[in-house]
Tab-separated table of C-alpha atoms and ligand atoms in Angstrom:
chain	number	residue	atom	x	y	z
A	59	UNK	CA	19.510	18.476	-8.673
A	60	UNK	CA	17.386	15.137	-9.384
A	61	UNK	CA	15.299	15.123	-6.492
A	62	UNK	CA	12.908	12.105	-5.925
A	63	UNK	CA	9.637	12.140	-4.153
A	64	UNK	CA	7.942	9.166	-2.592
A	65	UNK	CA	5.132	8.621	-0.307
A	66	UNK	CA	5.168	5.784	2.181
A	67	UNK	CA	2.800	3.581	4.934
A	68	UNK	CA	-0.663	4.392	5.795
A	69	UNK	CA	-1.746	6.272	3.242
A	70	UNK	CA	-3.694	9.688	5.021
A	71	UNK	CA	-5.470	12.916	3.678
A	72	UNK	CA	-2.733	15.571	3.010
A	73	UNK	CA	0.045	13.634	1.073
A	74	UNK	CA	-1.221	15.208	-2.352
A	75	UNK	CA	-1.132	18.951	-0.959
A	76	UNK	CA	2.568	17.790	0.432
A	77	UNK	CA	4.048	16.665	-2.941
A	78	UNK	CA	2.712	19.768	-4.281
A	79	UNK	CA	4.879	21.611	-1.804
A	80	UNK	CA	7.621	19.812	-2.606
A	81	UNK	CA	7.547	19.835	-6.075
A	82	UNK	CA	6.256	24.025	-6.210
A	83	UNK	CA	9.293	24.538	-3.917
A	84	UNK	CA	11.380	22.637	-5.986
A	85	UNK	CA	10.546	23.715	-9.087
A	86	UNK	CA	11.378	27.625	-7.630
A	87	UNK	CA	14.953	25.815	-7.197
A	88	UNK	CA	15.084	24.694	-10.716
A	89	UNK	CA	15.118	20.526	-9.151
A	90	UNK	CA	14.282	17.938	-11.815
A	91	UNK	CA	11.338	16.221	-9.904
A	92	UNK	CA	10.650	12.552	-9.837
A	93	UNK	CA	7.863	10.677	-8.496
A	94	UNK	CA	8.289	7.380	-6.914
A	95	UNK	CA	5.954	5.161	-7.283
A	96	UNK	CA	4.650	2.921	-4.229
A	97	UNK	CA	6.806	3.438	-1.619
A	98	UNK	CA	10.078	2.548	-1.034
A	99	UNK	CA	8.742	-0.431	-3.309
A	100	UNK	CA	9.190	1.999	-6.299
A	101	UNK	CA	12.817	2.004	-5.276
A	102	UNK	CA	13.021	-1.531	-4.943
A	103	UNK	CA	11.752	-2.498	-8.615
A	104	UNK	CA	12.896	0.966	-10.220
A	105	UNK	CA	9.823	2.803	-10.972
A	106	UNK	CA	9.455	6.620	-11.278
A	107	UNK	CA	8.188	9.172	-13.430
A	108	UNK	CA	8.702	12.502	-13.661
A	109	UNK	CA	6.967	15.249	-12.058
A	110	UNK	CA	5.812	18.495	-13.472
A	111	UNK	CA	3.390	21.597	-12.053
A	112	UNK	CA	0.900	20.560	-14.526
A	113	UNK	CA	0.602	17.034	-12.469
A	114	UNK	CA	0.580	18.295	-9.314
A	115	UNK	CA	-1.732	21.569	-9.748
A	116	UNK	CA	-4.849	20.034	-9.028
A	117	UNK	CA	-4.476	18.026	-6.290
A	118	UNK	CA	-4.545	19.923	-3.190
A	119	UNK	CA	-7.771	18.823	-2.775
A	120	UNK	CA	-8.049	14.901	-3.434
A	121	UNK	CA	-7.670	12.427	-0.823
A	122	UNK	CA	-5.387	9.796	-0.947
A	123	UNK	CA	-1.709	9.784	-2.792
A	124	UNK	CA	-1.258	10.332	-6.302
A	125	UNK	CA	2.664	8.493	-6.041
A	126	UNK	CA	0.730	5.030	-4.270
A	127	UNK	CA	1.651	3.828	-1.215
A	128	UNK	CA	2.840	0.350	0.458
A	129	UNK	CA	4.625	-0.936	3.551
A	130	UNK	CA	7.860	-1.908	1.848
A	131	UNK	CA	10.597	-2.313	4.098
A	132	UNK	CA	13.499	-2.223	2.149
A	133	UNK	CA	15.781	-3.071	4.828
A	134	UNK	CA	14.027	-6.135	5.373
A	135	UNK	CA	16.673	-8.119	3.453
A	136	UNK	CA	19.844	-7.425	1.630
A	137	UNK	CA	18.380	-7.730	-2.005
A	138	UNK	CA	15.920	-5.439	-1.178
A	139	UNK	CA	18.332	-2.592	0.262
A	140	UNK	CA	21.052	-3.307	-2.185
A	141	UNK	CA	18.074	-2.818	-5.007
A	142	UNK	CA	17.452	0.111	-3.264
A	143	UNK	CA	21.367	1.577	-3.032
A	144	UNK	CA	21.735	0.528	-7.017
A	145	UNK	CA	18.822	2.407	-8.382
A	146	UNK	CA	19.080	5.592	-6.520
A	147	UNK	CA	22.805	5.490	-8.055
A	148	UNK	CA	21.490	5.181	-11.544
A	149	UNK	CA	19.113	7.126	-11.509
A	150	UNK	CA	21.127	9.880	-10.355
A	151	UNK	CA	19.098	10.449	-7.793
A	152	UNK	CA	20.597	13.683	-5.577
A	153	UNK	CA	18.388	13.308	-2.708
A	154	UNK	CA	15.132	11.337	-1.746
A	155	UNK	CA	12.147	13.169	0.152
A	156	UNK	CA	9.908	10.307	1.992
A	157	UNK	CA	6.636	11.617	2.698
A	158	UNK	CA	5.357	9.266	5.669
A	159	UNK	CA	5.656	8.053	8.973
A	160	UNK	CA	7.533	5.949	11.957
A	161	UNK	CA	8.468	3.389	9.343
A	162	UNK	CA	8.820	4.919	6.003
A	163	UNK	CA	11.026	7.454	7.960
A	164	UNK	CA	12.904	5.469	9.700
A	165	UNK	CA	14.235	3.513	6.602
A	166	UNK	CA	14.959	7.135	5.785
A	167	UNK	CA	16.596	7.722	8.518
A	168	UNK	CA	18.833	4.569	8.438
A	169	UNK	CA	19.739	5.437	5.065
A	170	UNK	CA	21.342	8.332	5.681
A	171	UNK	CA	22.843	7.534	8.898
A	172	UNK	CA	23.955	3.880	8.187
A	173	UNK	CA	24.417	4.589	4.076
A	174	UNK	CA	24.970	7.968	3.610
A	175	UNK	CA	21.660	8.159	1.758
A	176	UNK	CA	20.712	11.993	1.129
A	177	UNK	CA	17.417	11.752	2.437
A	178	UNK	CA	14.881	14.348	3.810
A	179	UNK	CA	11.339	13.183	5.738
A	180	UNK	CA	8.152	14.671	4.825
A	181	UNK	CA	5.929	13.332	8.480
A	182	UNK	CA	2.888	12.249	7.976
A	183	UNK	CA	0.012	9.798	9.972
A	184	UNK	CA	-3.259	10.200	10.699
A	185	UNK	CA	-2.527	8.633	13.973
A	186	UNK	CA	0.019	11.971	15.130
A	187	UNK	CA	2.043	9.596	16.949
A	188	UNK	CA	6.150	11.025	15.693
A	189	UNK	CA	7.927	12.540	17.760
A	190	UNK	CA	9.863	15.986	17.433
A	191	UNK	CA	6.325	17.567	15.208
A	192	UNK	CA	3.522	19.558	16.624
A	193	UNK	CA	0.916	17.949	14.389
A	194	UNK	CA	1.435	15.533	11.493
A	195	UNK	CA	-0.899	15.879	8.754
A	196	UNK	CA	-4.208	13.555	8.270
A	197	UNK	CA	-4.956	13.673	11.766
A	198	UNK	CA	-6.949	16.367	11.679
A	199	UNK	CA	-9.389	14.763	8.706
A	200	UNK	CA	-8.815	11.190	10.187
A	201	UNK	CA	-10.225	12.540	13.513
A	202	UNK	CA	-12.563	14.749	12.510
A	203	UNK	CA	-14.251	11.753	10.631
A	204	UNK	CA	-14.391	9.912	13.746
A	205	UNK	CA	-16.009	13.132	15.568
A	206	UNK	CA	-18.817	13.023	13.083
A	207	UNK	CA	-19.393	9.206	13.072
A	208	UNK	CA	-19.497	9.459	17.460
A	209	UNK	CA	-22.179	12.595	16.844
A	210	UNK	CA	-24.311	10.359	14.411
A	211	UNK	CA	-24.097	7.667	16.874
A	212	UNK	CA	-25.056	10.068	19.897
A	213	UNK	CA	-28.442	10.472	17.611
A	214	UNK	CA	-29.414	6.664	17.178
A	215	UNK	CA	-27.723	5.460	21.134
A	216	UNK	CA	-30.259	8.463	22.017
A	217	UNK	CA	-32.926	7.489	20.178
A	218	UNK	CA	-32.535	3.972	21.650
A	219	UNK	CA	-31.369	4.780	24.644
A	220	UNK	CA	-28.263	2.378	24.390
A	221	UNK	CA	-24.876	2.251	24.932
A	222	UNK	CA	-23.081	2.517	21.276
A	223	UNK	CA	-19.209	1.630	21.345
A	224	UNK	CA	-17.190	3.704	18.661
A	225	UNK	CA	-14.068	1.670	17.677
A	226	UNK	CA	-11.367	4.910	15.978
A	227	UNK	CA	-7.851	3.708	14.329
A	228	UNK	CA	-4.223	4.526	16.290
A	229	UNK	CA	-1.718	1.664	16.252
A	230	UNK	CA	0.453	2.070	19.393
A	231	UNK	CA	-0.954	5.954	20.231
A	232	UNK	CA	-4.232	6.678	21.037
A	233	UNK	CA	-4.370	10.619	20.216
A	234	UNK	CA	-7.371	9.657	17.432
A	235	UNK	CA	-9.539	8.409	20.408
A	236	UNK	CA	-8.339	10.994	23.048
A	237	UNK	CA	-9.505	14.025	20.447
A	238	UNK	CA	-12.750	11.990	18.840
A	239	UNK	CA	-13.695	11.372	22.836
A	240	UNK	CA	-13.065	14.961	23.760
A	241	UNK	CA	-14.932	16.891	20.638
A	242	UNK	CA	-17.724	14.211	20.667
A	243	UNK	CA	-18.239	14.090	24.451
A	244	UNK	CA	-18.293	10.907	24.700
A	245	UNK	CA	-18.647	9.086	28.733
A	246	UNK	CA	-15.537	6.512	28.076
A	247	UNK	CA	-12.430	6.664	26.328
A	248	UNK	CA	-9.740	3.643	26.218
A	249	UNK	CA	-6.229	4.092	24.920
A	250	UNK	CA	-3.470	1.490	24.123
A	251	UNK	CA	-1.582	4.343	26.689
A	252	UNK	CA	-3.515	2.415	29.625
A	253	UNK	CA	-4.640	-1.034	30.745
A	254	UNK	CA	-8.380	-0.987	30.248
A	255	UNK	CA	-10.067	-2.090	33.554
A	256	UNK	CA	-13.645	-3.574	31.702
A	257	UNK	CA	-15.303	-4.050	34.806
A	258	UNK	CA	-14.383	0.301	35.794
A	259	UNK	CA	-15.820	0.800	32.808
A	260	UNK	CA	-18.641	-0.511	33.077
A	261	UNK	CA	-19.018	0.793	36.767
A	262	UNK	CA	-18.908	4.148	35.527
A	263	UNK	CA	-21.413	3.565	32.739
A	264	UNK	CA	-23.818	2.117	35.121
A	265	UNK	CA	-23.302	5.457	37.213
A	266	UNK	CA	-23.715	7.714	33.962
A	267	UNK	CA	-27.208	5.599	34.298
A	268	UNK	CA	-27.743	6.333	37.699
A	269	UNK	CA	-27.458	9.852	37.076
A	270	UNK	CA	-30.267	9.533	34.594
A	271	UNK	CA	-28.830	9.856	31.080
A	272	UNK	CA	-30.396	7.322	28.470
A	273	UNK	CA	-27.680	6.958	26.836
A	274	UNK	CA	-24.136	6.385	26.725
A	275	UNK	CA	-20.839	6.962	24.442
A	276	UNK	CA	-17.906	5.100	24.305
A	277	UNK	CA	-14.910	5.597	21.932
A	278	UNK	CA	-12.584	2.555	21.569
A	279	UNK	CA	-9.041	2.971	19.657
A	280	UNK	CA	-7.989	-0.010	18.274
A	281	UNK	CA	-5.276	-0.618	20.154
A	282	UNK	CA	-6.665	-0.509	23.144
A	283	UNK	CA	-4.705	-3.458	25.957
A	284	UNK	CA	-6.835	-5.783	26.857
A	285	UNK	CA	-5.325	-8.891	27.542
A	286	UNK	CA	-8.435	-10.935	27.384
A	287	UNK	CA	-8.588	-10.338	23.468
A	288	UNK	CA	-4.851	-11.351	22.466
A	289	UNK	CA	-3.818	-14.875	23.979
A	290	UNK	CA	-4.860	-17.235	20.982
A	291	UNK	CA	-5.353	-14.519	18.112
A	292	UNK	CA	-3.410	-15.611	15.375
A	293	UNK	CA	-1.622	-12.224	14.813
A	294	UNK	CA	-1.024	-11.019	10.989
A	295	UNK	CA	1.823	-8.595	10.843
A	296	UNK	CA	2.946	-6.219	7.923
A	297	UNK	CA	6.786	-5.840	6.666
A	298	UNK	CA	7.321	-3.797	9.725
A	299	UNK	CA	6.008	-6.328	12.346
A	300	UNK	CA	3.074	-4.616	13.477
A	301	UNK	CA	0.047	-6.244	14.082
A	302	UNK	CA	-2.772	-5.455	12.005
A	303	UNK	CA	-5.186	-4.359	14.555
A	304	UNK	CA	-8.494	-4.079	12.919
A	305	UNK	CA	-9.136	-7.600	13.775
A	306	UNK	CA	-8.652	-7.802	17.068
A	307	UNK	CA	-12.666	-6.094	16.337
A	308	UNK	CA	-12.093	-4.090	20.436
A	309	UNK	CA	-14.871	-2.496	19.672
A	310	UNK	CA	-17.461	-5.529	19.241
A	311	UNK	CA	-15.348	-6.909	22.095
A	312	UNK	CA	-16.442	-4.267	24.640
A	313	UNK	CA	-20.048	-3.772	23.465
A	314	UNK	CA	-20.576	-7.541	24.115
A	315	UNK	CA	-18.520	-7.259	27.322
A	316	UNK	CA	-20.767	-3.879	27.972
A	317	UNK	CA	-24.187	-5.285	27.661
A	318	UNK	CA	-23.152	-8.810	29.834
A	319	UNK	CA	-21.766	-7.026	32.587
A	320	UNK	CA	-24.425	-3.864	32.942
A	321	UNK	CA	-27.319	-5.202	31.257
A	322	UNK	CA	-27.153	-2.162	29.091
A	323	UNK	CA	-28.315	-2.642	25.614
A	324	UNK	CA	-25.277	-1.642	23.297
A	325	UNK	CA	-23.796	-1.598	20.276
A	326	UNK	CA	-20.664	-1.172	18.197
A	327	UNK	CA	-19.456	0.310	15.014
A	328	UNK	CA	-15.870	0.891	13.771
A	329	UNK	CA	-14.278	3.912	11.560
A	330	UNK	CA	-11.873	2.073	10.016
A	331	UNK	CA	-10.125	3.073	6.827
A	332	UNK	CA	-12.933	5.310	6.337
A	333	UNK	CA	-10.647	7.850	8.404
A	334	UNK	CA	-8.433	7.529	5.770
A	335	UNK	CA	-10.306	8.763	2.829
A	336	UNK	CA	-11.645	11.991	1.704
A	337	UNK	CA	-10.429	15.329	1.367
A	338	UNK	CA	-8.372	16.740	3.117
A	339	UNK	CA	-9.392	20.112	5.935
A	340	UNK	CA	-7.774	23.117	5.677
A	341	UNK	CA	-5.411	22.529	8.211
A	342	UNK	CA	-4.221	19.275	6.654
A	343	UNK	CA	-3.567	21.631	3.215
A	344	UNK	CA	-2.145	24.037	4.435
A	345	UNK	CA	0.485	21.562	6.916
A	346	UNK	CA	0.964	19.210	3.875
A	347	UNK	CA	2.002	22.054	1.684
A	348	UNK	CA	4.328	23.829	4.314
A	349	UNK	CA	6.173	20.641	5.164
A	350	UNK	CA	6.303	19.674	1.780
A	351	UNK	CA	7.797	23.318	1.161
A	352	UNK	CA	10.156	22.904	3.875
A	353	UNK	CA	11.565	19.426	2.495
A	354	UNK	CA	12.401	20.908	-0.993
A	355	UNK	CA	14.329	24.150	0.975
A	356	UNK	CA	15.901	21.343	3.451
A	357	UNK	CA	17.284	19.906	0.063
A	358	UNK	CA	18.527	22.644	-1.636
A	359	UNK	CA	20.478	23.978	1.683
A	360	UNK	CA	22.118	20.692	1.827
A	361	UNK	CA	20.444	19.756	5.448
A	362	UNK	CA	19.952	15.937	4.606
A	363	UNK	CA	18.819	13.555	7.695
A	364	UNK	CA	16.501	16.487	8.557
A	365	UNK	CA	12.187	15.961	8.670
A	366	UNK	CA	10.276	19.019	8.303
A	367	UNK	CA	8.409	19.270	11.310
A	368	UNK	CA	5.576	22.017	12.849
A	369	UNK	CA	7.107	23.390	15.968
A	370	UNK	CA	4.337	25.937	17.511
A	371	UNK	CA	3.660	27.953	14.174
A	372	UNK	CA	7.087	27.531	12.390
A	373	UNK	CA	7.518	24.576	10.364
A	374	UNK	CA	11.576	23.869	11.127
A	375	UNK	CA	14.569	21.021	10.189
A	376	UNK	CA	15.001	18.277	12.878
A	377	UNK	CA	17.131	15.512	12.980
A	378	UNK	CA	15.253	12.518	11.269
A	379	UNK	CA	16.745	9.855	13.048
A	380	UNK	CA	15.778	11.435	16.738
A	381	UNK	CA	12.057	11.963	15.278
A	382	UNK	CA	11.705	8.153	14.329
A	383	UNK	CA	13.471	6.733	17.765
A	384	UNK	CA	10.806	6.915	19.830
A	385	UNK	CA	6.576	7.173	19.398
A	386	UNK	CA	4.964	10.036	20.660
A	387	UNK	CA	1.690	8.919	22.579
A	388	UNK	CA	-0.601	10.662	24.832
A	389	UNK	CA	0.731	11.237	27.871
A	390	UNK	CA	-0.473	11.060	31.766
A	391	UNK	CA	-1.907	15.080	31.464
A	392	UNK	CA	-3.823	13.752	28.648
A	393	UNK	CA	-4.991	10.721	30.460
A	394	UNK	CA	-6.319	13.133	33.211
A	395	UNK	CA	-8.068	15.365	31.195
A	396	UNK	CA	-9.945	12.501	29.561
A	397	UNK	CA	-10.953	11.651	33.447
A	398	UNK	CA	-12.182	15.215	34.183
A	399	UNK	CA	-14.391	15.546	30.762
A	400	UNK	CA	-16.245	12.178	31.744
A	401	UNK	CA	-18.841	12.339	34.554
B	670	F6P	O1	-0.733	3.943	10.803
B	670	F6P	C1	-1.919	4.390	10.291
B	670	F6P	C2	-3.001	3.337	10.408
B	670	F6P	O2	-4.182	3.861	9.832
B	670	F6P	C3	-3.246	2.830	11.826
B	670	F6P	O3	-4.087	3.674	12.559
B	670	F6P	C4	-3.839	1.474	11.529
B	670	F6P	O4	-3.644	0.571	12.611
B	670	F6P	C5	-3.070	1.004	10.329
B	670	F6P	O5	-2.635	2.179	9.661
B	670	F6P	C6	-3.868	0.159	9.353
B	670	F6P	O6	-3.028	-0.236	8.329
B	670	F6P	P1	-3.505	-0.922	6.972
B	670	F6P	O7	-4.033	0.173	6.078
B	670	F6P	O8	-2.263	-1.520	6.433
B	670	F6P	O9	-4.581	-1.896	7.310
């Protein structure tokens, strides 16, 4: 079998050990593997190389993808798709692993369910927002980063006794913020999963004051709903029509909102892509390279429209097109918990 390989989206620490799962797996299956370069984009235009253990034995540790990455969207018109449908024919192509996340696996998804399309999904985000998968891979780095930016911050909002707003990353989920907040104890945590009410949060800073701590925390995720921000923004989407969040700037929002409403001296830093980079933790490895196993054994038992997902400690087949139909974001117990670990 011809079996192509391509990594899609965000890019997030754990794709490399993941296309050395797939292509260790596959090799054990005697699969001619092919890297796609870009994307879906390396469908579009045609470009792939091939893929052997000696370029894919070194990388379980690097950051990053070695394939590329972009937010093609190939079903964004017809040339696009049909550029798509014509080179996976030519190449000869026998089925098409996407490594990625709500988008790059959902053009997966709707090629095999609307084209027939033998496609298998690899998930991956550092934001752990799909559905239908324990843990996605890069979440663990991603967030980790952000726990050891909020602990370097604790040192200088100490030092200063300030208030120092950590802005995180997290689209449309805020499970980056929720875990940063939890492991970094911070005394506020806002979520896109829930209105932000400024003017609570700054009542309950002022009482982390009262109570006689110098010093306060907050994590921010980007996508955090506050109205007051969005009216007159001139919003810059990708080929998926998501807004690119960084500059909305919520963190720089709330500091200023933070120090005019409570008198509290504060300040504000973001994470950023900087989430993104780096090697990847052990758990990422090890995930990356068991899903990527998975995929090649979901290809060579036929089970197409499938994403290899972590379910408790078993890494198991699910239907692709269920996983990409809805977001998985942190839900109501979560919410509460976040309440009980702030006082
Ligand atoms: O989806 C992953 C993510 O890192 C989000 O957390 C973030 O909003 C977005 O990607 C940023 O995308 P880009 O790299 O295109 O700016």
């Amino acid at each position: 079998m011809k079996v192509g390989i391509l990594t899609g989206g965000g890019d997030c620490p754990g794709l490399n050990p993941a296309i050395r799962g797939v292509v260790y797996r596959g090799l054990d299956f005697g699969f001619e593997m092919v890297g796609i370069q870009e994307g879906w984009r390396g469908l579009v235009k045609g470009n792939y190389e091939p893929l052997g253990l000696s370029d894919v034995e070194e990388i379980i540790y690097q950051g990053g993808t070695m394939l590329g990455s972009s937010r093609t969207n190939p079903f964004k018109n017809d040339d696009d798709l049909n550029a798509v449908l014509a080179n996976i024919k030519s190449a000869g192509f026998d089925a098409i692993v996407a490594c990625g996340g709500e988008d790059t696996l959902g053009v997966a998804a709707k090629l095999y369910s609307k084209h027939g399309v033998p496609t298998v999904g690899v998930p991956k985000t550092m934001d752990n927002d799909l559905n239908n998968t324990d843990f996605t891979f890069g979440f663990d780095t991603a967030a980790g980063v952000g726990m050891e930016a909020l602990d370097r911050l604790r040192d200088t909002a100490r030092s200063h006794r300030r208030v120092m707003v950590l802005e995180v990353m997290g689209r449309h989920a805020g499970w980056v913020a929720a875990y940063v907040g939890l492991a970094g104890g911070a005394d506020f945590v806002t979520l896109p999963e829930e209105t932000l009410d400024v003017d609570a949060m700054c009542a309950h800073l002022m009482a982390v004051k009262a109570r006689g701590k110098k010093y306060a925390l907050v994590v921010a995720s980007e996508g955090t709903i506050l109205p007051a921000l969005d009216p007159n923004a001139e919003k810059v989407v990708d080929a998926f029509g998501h807004v690119q969040l960084g500059d909305r700037n919520v963190g720089e929002y709330l500091a200023d909102a933070i120090q005019e409403k409570t008198g509290w001296e504060t300040r504000s830093a973001v994470v950023g892509h900087v989430h993104r980079g780096g090697s990847p933790t052990l758990f990422d490895r090890v995930l990356g390279m068991r899903v990527g196993v998975k995929a090649a054994e979901l290809v060579q038992s036929g089970d197409f429209g499938k994403m290899a997902a972590l379910r408790g400690t078993d890494v198991i087949g699910v239907d692709i097109v269920e996983a990409t139909a809805t977001l998985k974001v942190v839900p109501p117990a979560w919410l509460e918990l976040l309440k009980t670990a702030r006082k």
